[in-house]
Amino acid sequence: MAENNLRVLLRERPKDRPGPEHFELSEGPRPTAAKGEVLVRHRFLSLDPYMRGRMDDAASYARPVPLGGVMEGECVGEVVESQHPGFAPGDWVGGARGWQRYSVAPGGTLLKLPKEGGVPPTAWLGVLGMPGVTAWVGVTEIGQPRPGETFVVSAASGAVGGVAGQVAKQMGARVIGIAGGAEKCRYVTETLGFDACLDHRGDLEAALDAACPEGIDVYFENVGGAVQEAVFPRMREFGRMAFCGTVATYNVRPPPPGPNLSSINRKRLRLQGFIVSDHPRAWPVWRQRGAAWIRDGRLKWKEDVVQGLENAPEAFIGLLEGRNFGKLVVAL
Ligand SMILES: NC(=O)c1ccc[n+]([C@@H]2O[C@H](COP(=O)([O-])OP(=O)(O)OC[C@H]3O[C@@H](n4cnc5c(N)ncnc54)[C@H](OP(=O)(O)O)[C@@H]3O)[C@@H](O)[C@H]2O)c1
């Protein structure tokens, strides 16, 4: 008998912090592929901060998940049934979607993952997937650090921050990470090769003054809140900020009052928000560059793997509080 499709649905919209009561586990028959479609058994699900926004019914750059709908998310998995000439059972693919065991997708929307090349399938969700491309775009197109400049990135041990710092380092910048706790900071300097990493749970202002005595040329913003407040006044004139996300604020309702933004004017800073999906041309460029850097040992990353779809809600709740260490994925 065919395995059932286990799915995580959005039961209720959270008012602030999501809890287990906002999700619902549901089991039903698995779908079948029609002409041109492919049925995929998901093996790994990516959990990412943007999913918090999809739980709200608010205007954004993407549509919310409807109540009772399957939670949004990207997966890699194996083809089990194909009605598309480009795919055969056993192929590994990326681009399958949803917090669920199975999905059906038009073949044209899937990416066939190479069998060779020393890149594990989960890398296509993290370092070579959406978070990796985000880092690449934010650093190369927006922050544009020059050799010798000071580049600071928050959530530095995470999926985006870890890659952003490594790309900035390759461009010749002095790279300072900010992360939560000694263990994450050690990983950021010892494994990722950043020049320093500051613990935001300590006196971040003093640590920034010591690590960046000349100020900060480029800030890659992942967190917001108190970290952002500490960074802003330490920006140098004509500094750049790549505004990637503010995960520390995603559960805060009403939104917190902002920092004093007068530095933007006084120091003629350039800030730019960006959404990775606006940069389709960057995806193949980074996948090729990142895969080459993985093969020659230059690009490092860490995964935080949770077992079982039923544990996805709790893991996601933890992601919004900094409990993950590395790119969060669920093994199905
Ligand atoms: N613009 C885009 O297109 C785009 C695309 C992808 C991601 N993003 C954004 O990029 C950022 C990083 O995403 P990611 O996937 O790489 O996640 P991640 O860094 O793997 O995980 C989130 C990390 O954020 C930090 N954090 C969480 N809650 C916090 C809080 N309340 N205060 C301070 N730090 C907190 C924690 O790290 P520490 O413990 O080290 O603080 C946590 O581990 C997010 O803001 C996300 O929304 C934007």
Tab-separated table of C-alpha atoms and ligand atoms in Angstrom:
chain	number	residue	atom	x	y	z
A	1	MET	CA	0.000	0.000	0.000
A	2	ALA	CA	1.271	3.489	-0.895
A	3	GLU	CA	2.572	5.617	1.953
A	4	ASN	CA	0.182	8.391	3.036
A	5	ASN	CA	0.935	12.080	2.619
A	6	LEU	CA	1.661	13.650	6.019
A	7	ARG	CA	1.218	17.434	5.974
A	8	VAL	CA	1.538	20.363	8.379
A	9	LEU	CA	-1.308	22.856	7.931
A	10	LEU	CA	-1.758	26.399	9.227
A	11	ARG	CA	-4.579	26.061	11.770
A	12	GLU	CA	-4.631	29.601	13.181
A	13	ARG	CA	-2.762	32.868	12.592
A	14	PRO	CA	-0.483	33.759	15.531
A	15	LYS	CA	-0.891	37.184	17.128
A	16	ASP	CA	2.817	37.356	18.006
A	17	ARG	CA	4.916	34.276	18.847
A	18	PRO	CA	3.740	31.143	17.027
A	19	GLY	CA	2.991	28.097	19.184
A	20	PRO	CA	2.172	24.442	18.442
A	21	GLU	CA	-1.555	25.364	18.537
A	22	HIS	CA	-1.153	27.336	15.288
A	23	PHE	CA	-0.199	24.224	13.330
A	24	GLU	CA	-2.083	21.023	12.539
A	25	LEU	CA	-0.758	17.650	11.447
A	26	SER	CA	-2.942	16.005	8.803
A	27	GLU	CA	-2.664	12.681	6.988
A	28	GLY	CA	-4.286	11.762	3.670
A	29	PRO	CA	-3.645	9.938	0.413
A	30	ARG	CA	-0.647	11.017	-1.602
A	31	PRO	CA	-1.298	12.898	-4.871
A	32	THR	CA	-0.631	11.495	-8.352
A	33	ALA	CA	1.159	13.122	-11.255
A	34	ALA	CA	-0.801	14.235	-14.368
A	35	LYS	CA	0.774	14.797	-17.801
A	36	GLY	CA	3.837	17.053	-17.552
A	37	GLU	CA	3.986	16.626	-13.771
A	38	VAL	CA	6.300	14.878	-11.343
A	39	LEU	CA	5.465	13.305	-7.952
A	40	VAL	CA	8.239	13.929	-5.421
A	41	ARG	CA	8.825	12.190	-2.061
A	42	HIS	CA	10.331	15.006	0.010
A	43	ARG	CA	13.448	13.997	1.936
A	44	PHE	CA	14.451	17.348	3.470
A	45	LEU	CA	12.383	20.448	4.223
A	46	SER	CA	13.988	23.870	4.669
A	47	LEU	CA	12.777	26.004	7.598
A	48	ASP	CA	13.393	29.736	7.098
A	49	PRO	CA	12.457	32.945	8.948
A	50	TYR	CA	10.341	34.255	6.015
A	51	MET	CA	7.736	31.598	6.831
A	52	ARG	CA	6.662	33.668	9.843
A	53	GLY	CA	5.450	36.373	7.441
A	54	ARG	CA	3.440	33.818	5.441
A	55	MET	CA	1.477	32.974	8.629
A	56	ASP	CA	0.089	36.552	8.787
A	57	ASP	CA	-2.725	37.850	6.640
A	58	ALA	CA	-0.874	41.047	5.787
A	59	ALA	CA	0.170	42.740	2.568
A	60	SER	CA	3.677	41.635	1.642
A	61	TYR	CA	5.796	40.698	-1.353
A	62	ALA	CA	4.309	37.177	-1.165
A	63	ARG	CA	0.824	35.793	-0.546
A	64	PRO	CA	-0.007	34.429	2.941
A	65	VAL	CA	-0.659	30.731	3.508
A	66	PRO	CA	-4.473	30.343	3.638
A	67	LEU	CA	-5.967	29.014	6.872
A	68	GLY	CA	-6.071	25.222	6.554
A	69	GLY	CA	-3.444	25.364	3.793
A	70	VAL	CA	-0.132	23.500	3.764
A	71	MET	CA	2.719	25.545	5.287
A	72	GLU	CA	4.986	27.027	2.638
A	73	GLY	CA	8.562	25.766	2.309
A	74	GLU	CA	11.149	24.441	-0.109
A	75	CYS	CA	12.127	20.773	-0.198
A	76	VAL	CA	14.573	18.457	-1.885
A	77	GLY	CA	13.510	14.893	-2.558
A	78	GLU	CA	13.295	11.886	-4.851
A	79	VAL	CA	11.100	11.479	-7.896
A	80	VAL	CA	8.717	8.540	-7.395
A	81	GLU	CA	6.476	9.026	-10.448
A	82	SER	CA	7.133	11.087	-13.571
A	83	GLN	CA	4.855	12.188	-16.421
A	84	HIS	CA	7.568	14.570	-17.647
A	85	PRO	CA	10.311	13.464	-20.096
A	86	GLY	CA	13.046	15.294	-18.136
A	87	PHE	CA	12.669	13.251	-14.932
A	88	ALA	CA	12.725	9.584	-13.938
A	89	PRO	CA	12.022	7.767	-10.653
A	90	GLY	CA	15.086	7.968	-8.408
A	91	ASP	CA	16.195	11.417	-9.602
A	92	TRP	CA	16.877	13.910	-6.797
A	93	VAL	CA	15.232	17.283	-7.345
A	94	GLY	CA	14.949	20.677	-5.697
A	95	GLY	CA	12.052	23.103	-5.965
A	96	ALA	CA	9.374	20.825	-4.477
A	97	ARG	CA	7.226	22.706	-1.985
A	98	GLY	CA	5.373	22.481	1.307
A	99	TRP	CA	5.706	21.094	4.840
A	100	GLN	CA	4.636	17.653	3.616
A	101	ARG	CA	5.946	14.256	2.569
A	102	TYR	CA	4.813	14.409	-1.064
A	103	SER	CA	4.013	17.034	-3.657
A	104	VAL	CA	3.246	17.155	-7.352
A	105	ALA	CA	4.850	19.842	-9.489
A	106	PRO	CA	5.134	20.685	-13.194
A	107	GLY	CA	8.502	19.300	-14.351
A	108	GLY	CA	9.568	22.756	-15.558
A	109	THR	CA	9.555	24.145	-12.000
A	110	LEU	CA	11.953	21.516	-10.620
A	111	LEU	CA	15.756	21.526	-10.592
A	112	LYS	CA	17.451	18.172	-11.173
A	113	LEU	CA	20.266	17.840	-8.634
A	114	PRO	CA	23.587	16.513	-9.902
A	115	LYS	CA	24.482	13.031	-8.601
A	116	GLU	CA	28.207	13.778	-8.667
A	117	GLY	CA	30.173	16.744	-7.399
A	118	GLY	CA	30.474	16.241	-3.657
A	119	VAL	CA	27.516	18.482	-2.808
A	120	PRO	CA	24.994	16.903	-0.380
A	121	PRO	CA	21.294	17.360	-1.264
A	122	THR	CA	20.615	19.587	1.767
A	123	ALA	CA	23.137	22.134	0.443
A	124	TRP	CA	20.580	23.007	-2.257
A	125	LEU	CA	18.271	24.257	0.524
A	126	GLY	CA	20.941	26.313	2.274
A	127	VAL	CA	24.378	27.276	1.125
A	128	LEU	CA	23.574	26.808	-2.602
A	129	GLY	CA	19.843	27.465	-2.241
A	130	MET	CA	17.739	30.500	-1.417
A	131	PRO	CA	19.771	31.613	1.652
A	132	GLY	CA	23.089	31.278	-0.202
A	133	VAL	CA	21.833	33.284	-3.181
A	134	THR	CA	20.491	35.908	-0.759
A	135	ALA	CA	23.942	36.283	0.772
A	136	TRP	CA	25.574	36.507	-2.658
A	137	VAL	CA	23.168	39.208	-3.887
A	138	GLY	CA	23.342	41.227	-0.664
A	139	VAL	CA	27.134	41.271	-0.603
A	140	THR	CA	28.025	41.572	-4.284
A	141	GLU	CA	25.172	43.781	-5.524
A	142	ILE	CA	24.370	45.912	-2.467
A	143	GLY	CA	27.069	45.955	0.218
A	144	GLN	CA	29.943	45.750	-2.288
A	145	PRO	CA	32.776	45.688	0.263
A	146	ARG	CA	36.150	46.834	-1.014
A	147	PRO	CA	39.472	45.287	0.072
A	148	GLY	CA	40.387	46.390	3.595
A	149	GLU	CA	36.902	47.687	4.444
A	150	THR	CA	35.139	46.539	7.598
A	151	PHE	CA	32.125	44.346	6.893
A	152	VAL	CA	29.781	43.416	9.753
A	153	VAL	CA	27.054	40.757	9.487
A	154	SER	CA	24.487	39.701	12.105
A	155	ALA	CA	23.132	36.151	12.607
A	156	ALA	CA	26.627	35.271	11.416
A	157	SER	CA	26.461	31.535	12.124
A	158	GLY	CA	23.193	31.212	10.208
A	159	ALA	CA	22.314	30.197	6.693
A	160	VAL	CA	22.546	33.674	5.131
A	161	GLY	CA	25.033	35.325	7.502
A	162	GLY	CA	27.596	32.516	7.292
A	163	VAL	CA	27.759	32.709	3.500
A	164	ALA	CA	27.620	36.530	3.419
A	165	GLY	CA	30.724	36.807	5.598
A	166	GLN	CA	32.637	34.238	3.555
A	167	VAL	CA	31.812	36.028	0.298
A	168	ALA	CA	32.884	39.387	1.805
A	169	LYS	CA	36.117	37.765	2.975
A	170	GLN	CA	36.805	36.520	-0.561
A	171	MET	CA	36.337	40.127	-1.716
A	172	GLY	CA	39.091	41.226	0.660
A	173	ALA	CA	37.053	42.785	3.469
A	174	ARG	CA	37.787	42.530	7.182
A	175	VAL	CA	34.781	40.516	8.342
A	176	ILE	CA	33.183	40.787	11.772
A	177	GLY	CA	30.257	38.522	12.684
A	178	ILE	CA	27.650	39.020	15.382
A	179	ALA	CA	26.045	35.900	16.878
A	180	GLY	CA	24.306	34.651	20.015
A	181	GLY	CA	26.646	32.829	22.407
A	182	ALA	CA	30.244	31.683	22.672
A	183	GLU	CA	29.770	28.431	20.760
A	184	LYS	CA	28.289	30.136	17.701
A	185	CYS	CA	31.015	32.813	17.811
A	186	ARG	CA	33.750	30.177	17.980
A	187	TYR	CA	32.321	28.405	14.941
A	188	VAL	CA	32.158	31.697	13.024
A	189	THR	CA	35.840	32.489	13.551
A	190	GLU	CA	37.375	29.002	13.647
A	191	THR	CA	35.358	27.254	10.928
A	192	LEU	CA	34.046	30.073	8.741
A	193	GLY	CA	37.276	32.082	9.029
A	194	PHE	CA	35.783	35.471	9.994
A	195	ASP	CA	38.275	37.895	11.565
A	196	ALA	CA	36.180	38.204	14.741
A	197	CYS	CA	32.731	37.399	16.082
A	198	LEU	CA	30.903	39.370	18.770
A	199	ASP	CA	28.320	37.896	21.134
A	200	HIS	CA	25.188	40.070	21.102
A	201	ARG	CA	24.226	38.698	24.518
A	202	GLY	CA	27.171	40.609	26.028
A	203	ASP	CA	28.003	44.322	25.804
A	204	LEU	CA	27.740	44.579	22.039
A	205	GLU	CA	28.417	48.315	21.883
A	206	ALA	CA	31.759	47.973	23.658
A	207	ALA	CA	32.661	44.903	21.584
A	208	LEU	CA	31.884	46.782	18.338
A	209	ASP	CA	34.027	49.725	19.452
A	210	ALA	CA	36.941	47.387	20.151
A	211	ALA	CA	36.561	45.330	16.939
A	212	CYS	CA	35.770	48.243	14.603
A	213	PRO	CA	37.754	51.227	15.926
A	214	GLU	CA	37.458	53.023	12.561
A	215	GLY	CA	33.743	52.238	12.256
A	216	ILE	CA	31.784	49.991	9.898
A	217	ASP	CA	31.795	50.338	6.104
A	218	VAL	CA	29.220	47.690	5.262
A	219	TYR	CA	26.518	46.207	7.476
A	220	PHE	CA	24.586	43.133	6.336
A	221	GLU	CA	21.412	43.319	8.403
A	222	ASN	CA	19.743	40.021	9.341
A	223	VAL	CA	18.403	40.690	12.812
A	224	GLY	CA	17.179	44.240	13.646
A	225	GLY	CA	16.305	45.229	17.224
A	226	ALA	CA	19.082	45.861	19.740
A	227	VAL	CA	21.806	44.659	17.349
A	228	GLN	CA	20.736	47.196	14.745
A	229	GLU	CA	20.648	49.938	17.374
A	230	ALA	CA	24.243	49.173	18.330
A	231	VAL	CA	25.462	49.098	14.720
A	232	PHE	CA	23.802	52.240	13.334
A	233	PRO	CA	25.835	54.922	15.139
A	234	ARG	CA	29.061	53.076	14.315
A	235	MET	CA	28.599	53.265	10.545
A	236	ARG	CA	31.259	55.212	8.690
A	237	GLU	CA	30.486	58.017	6.304
A	238	PHE	CA	29.236	56.728	2.955
A	239	GLY	CA	28.652	53.287	4.466
A	240	ARG	CA	26.279	50.779	2.876
A	241	MET	CA	23.693	48.564	4.487
A	242	ALA	CA	22.220	45.509	2.816
A	243	PHE	CA	18.840	45.238	4.541
A	244	CYS	CA	18.206	41.528	4.295
A	245	GLY	CA	15.855	40.884	7.220
A	246	THR	CA	15.068	41.659	10.851
A	247	VAL	CA	14.280	38.277	12.390
A	248	ALA	CA	14.345	39.620	15.974
A	249	THR	CA	11.209	41.635	15.198
A	250	TYR	CA	9.102	39.023	13.390
A	251	ASN	CA	7.147	37.976	16.507
A	252	VAL	CA	6.888	41.473	18.014
A	253	ARG	CA	3.396	43.069	17.798
A	254	PRO	CA	3.002	46.005	17.482
A	255	PRO	CA	6.357	46.463	15.695
A	256	PRO	CA	9.020	47.876	18.025
A	257	PRO	CA	9.904	51.574	17.873
A	258	GLY	CA	12.908	52.033	15.608
A	259	PRO	CA	16.422	53.250	16.370
A	260	ASN	CA	17.472	56.848	15.845
A	261	LEU	CA	17.982	56.845	12.096
A	262	SER	CA	19.705	60.226	11.962
A	263	SER	CA	22.987	58.466	11.089
A	264	ILE	CA	21.559	57.761	7.633
A	265	ASN	CA	21.401	61.433	6.895
A	266	ARG	CA	24.410	62.672	8.807
A	267	LYS	CA	26.729	60.085	7.328
A	268	ARG	CA	25.131	59.916	3.855
A	269	LEU	CA	24.581	56.182	4.244
A	270	ARG	CA	23.059	54.115	1.513
A	271	LEU	CA	20.584	51.488	2.714
A	272	GLN	CA	18.943	49.054	0.388
A	273	GLY	CA	16.351	46.453	1.162
A	274	PHE	CA	16.285	43.471	-1.165
A	275	ILE	CA	14.339	40.293	-1.788
A	276	VAL	CA	16.225	37.409	-3.318
A	277	SER	CA	13.393	36.494	-5.710
A	278	ASP	CA	13.929	39.815	-7.558
A	279	HIS	CA	17.361	38.561	-8.661
A	280	PRO	CA	16.748	35.520	-10.897
A	281	ARG	CA	20.044	35.978	-12.779
A	282	ALA	CA	22.042	35.621	-9.559
A	283	TRP	CA	20.838	32.075	-8.854
A	284	PRO	CA	22.827	30.165	-11.535
A	285	VAL	CA	25.836	32.434	-10.974
A	286	TRP	CA	25.985	31.680	-7.238
A	287	ARG	CA	25.165	27.971	-7.639
A	288	GLN	CA	28.119	27.577	-9.977
A	289	ARG	CA	30.482	29.747	-7.896
A	290	GLY	CA	29.340	28.268	-4.560
A	291	ALA	CA	29.622	24.663	-5.781
A	292	ALA	CA	33.183	25.364	-6.992
A	293	TRP	CA	34.044	26.890	-3.584
A	294	ILE	CA	32.605	23.815	-1.837
A	295	ARG	CA	34.725	21.534	-4.035
A	296	ASP	CA	37.945	23.466	-3.355
A	297	GLY	CA	37.175	23.646	0.375
A	298	ARG	CA	36.746	27.430	0.511
A	299	LEU	CA	33.065	27.520	1.482
A	300	LYS	CA	31.949	26.095	4.838
A	301	TRP	CA	28.520	25.736	6.379
A	302	LYS	CA	26.699	24.013	9.182
A	303	GLU	CA	23.339	22.284	9.230
A	304	ASP	CA	20.957	21.844	12.119
A	305	VAL	CA	18.932	18.743	11.159
A	306	VAL	CA	15.668	17.946	12.967
A	307	GLN	CA	14.152	14.476	12.515
A	308	GLY	CA	10.499	14.068	11.475
A	309	LEU	CA	7.901	16.374	9.947
A	310	GLU	CA	5.887	16.319	13.199
A	311	ASN	CA	8.775	18.219	14.853
A	312	ALA	CA	8.851	20.996	12.218
A	313	PRO	CA	6.572	23.451	14.111
A	314	GLU	CA	8.679	23.344	17.297
A	315	ALA	CA	11.910	23.707	15.298
A	316	PHE	CA	10.470	26.686	13.412
A	317	ILE	CA	9.371	28.363	16.661
A	318	GLY	CA	12.962	27.927	17.920
A	319	LEU	CA	14.414	29.435	14.731
A	320	LEU	CA	12.662	32.715	15.539
A	321	GLU	CA	14.322	32.715	18.972
A	322	GLY	CA	17.848	31.790	17.913
A	323	ARG	CA	17.702	28.146	19.070
A	324	ASN	CA	18.984	26.812	15.742
A	325	PHE	CA	22.701	26.572	15.117
A	326	GLY	CA	23.270	26.555	11.356
A	327	LYS	CA	20.876	26.079	8.458
A	328	LEU	CA	17.709	24.510	9.833
A	329	VAL	CA	16.337	21.566	7.847
A	330	VAL	CA	13.898	18.783	8.684
A	331	ALA	CA	14.669	15.223	7.604
A	332	LEU	CA	11.455	13.535	6.467
B	1	LIG	N1	15.778	39.449	1.759
B	1	LIG	C1	15.676	38.188	1.395
B	1	LIG	O1	15.395	37.848	0.244
B	1	LIG	C2	15.936	37.140	2.441
B	1	LIG	C3	16.125	35.799	2.078
B	1	LIG	C4	16.457	34.871	3.083
B	1	LIG	C5	16.563	35.265	4.418
B	1	LIG	N2	16.330	36.569	4.723
B	1	LIG	C6	16.500	37.041	6.120
B	1	LIG	O2	17.829	36.761	6.526
B	1	LIG	C7	17.877	36.636	7.944
B	1	LIG	C8	18.639	35.371	8.329
B	1	LIG	O3	17.930	34.246	7.842
B	1	LIG	P1	18.568	32.770	7.914
B	1	LIG	O4	17.746	31.897	7.070
B	1	LIG	O5	20.019	32.840	7.668
B	1	LIG	O6	18.308	32.352	9.440
B	1	LIG	P2	19.378	31.797	10.484
B	1	LIG	O7	20.432	32.840	10.661
B	1	LIG	O8	19.819	30.433	10.092
B	1	LIG	O9	18.519	31.670	11.822
B	1	LIG	C9	17.982	32.775	12.456
B	1	LIG	C10	19.029	33.366	13.449
B	1	LIG	O10	18.640	34.687	13.756
B	1	LIG	C11	19.069	34.989	15.067
B	1	LIG	N3	17.912	35.399	15.853
B	1	LIG	C12	16.704	34.826	15.911
B	1	LIG	N4	15.909	35.454	16.767
B	1	LIG	C13	16.623	36.453	17.271
B	1	LIG	C14	16.352	37.467	18.208
B	1	LIG	N5	15.128	37.556	18.782
B	1	LIG	N6	17.328	38.351	18.491
B	1	LIG	C15	18.553	38.249	17.903
B	1	LIG	N7	18.869	37.296	17.002
B	1	LIG	C16	17.911	36.419	16.705
B	1	LIG	C17	19.627	33.718	15.686
B	1	LIG	O11	21.039	33.764	15.587
B	1	LIG	P3	21.938	34.276	16.815
B	1	LIG	O12	21.639	33.344	17.947
B	1	LIG	O13	23.312	34.184	16.309
B	1	LIG	O14	21.491	35.682	17.094
B	1	LIG	C18	19.062	32.653	14.781
B	1	LIG	O15	19.847	31.495	14.805
B	1	LIG	C19	16.432	36.675	8.423
B	1	LIG	O16	16.122	37.983	8.848
B	1	LIG	C20	15.654	36.348	7.169
B	1	LIG	O17	14.324	36.834	7.198
B	1	LIG	C21	16.022	37.506	3.769
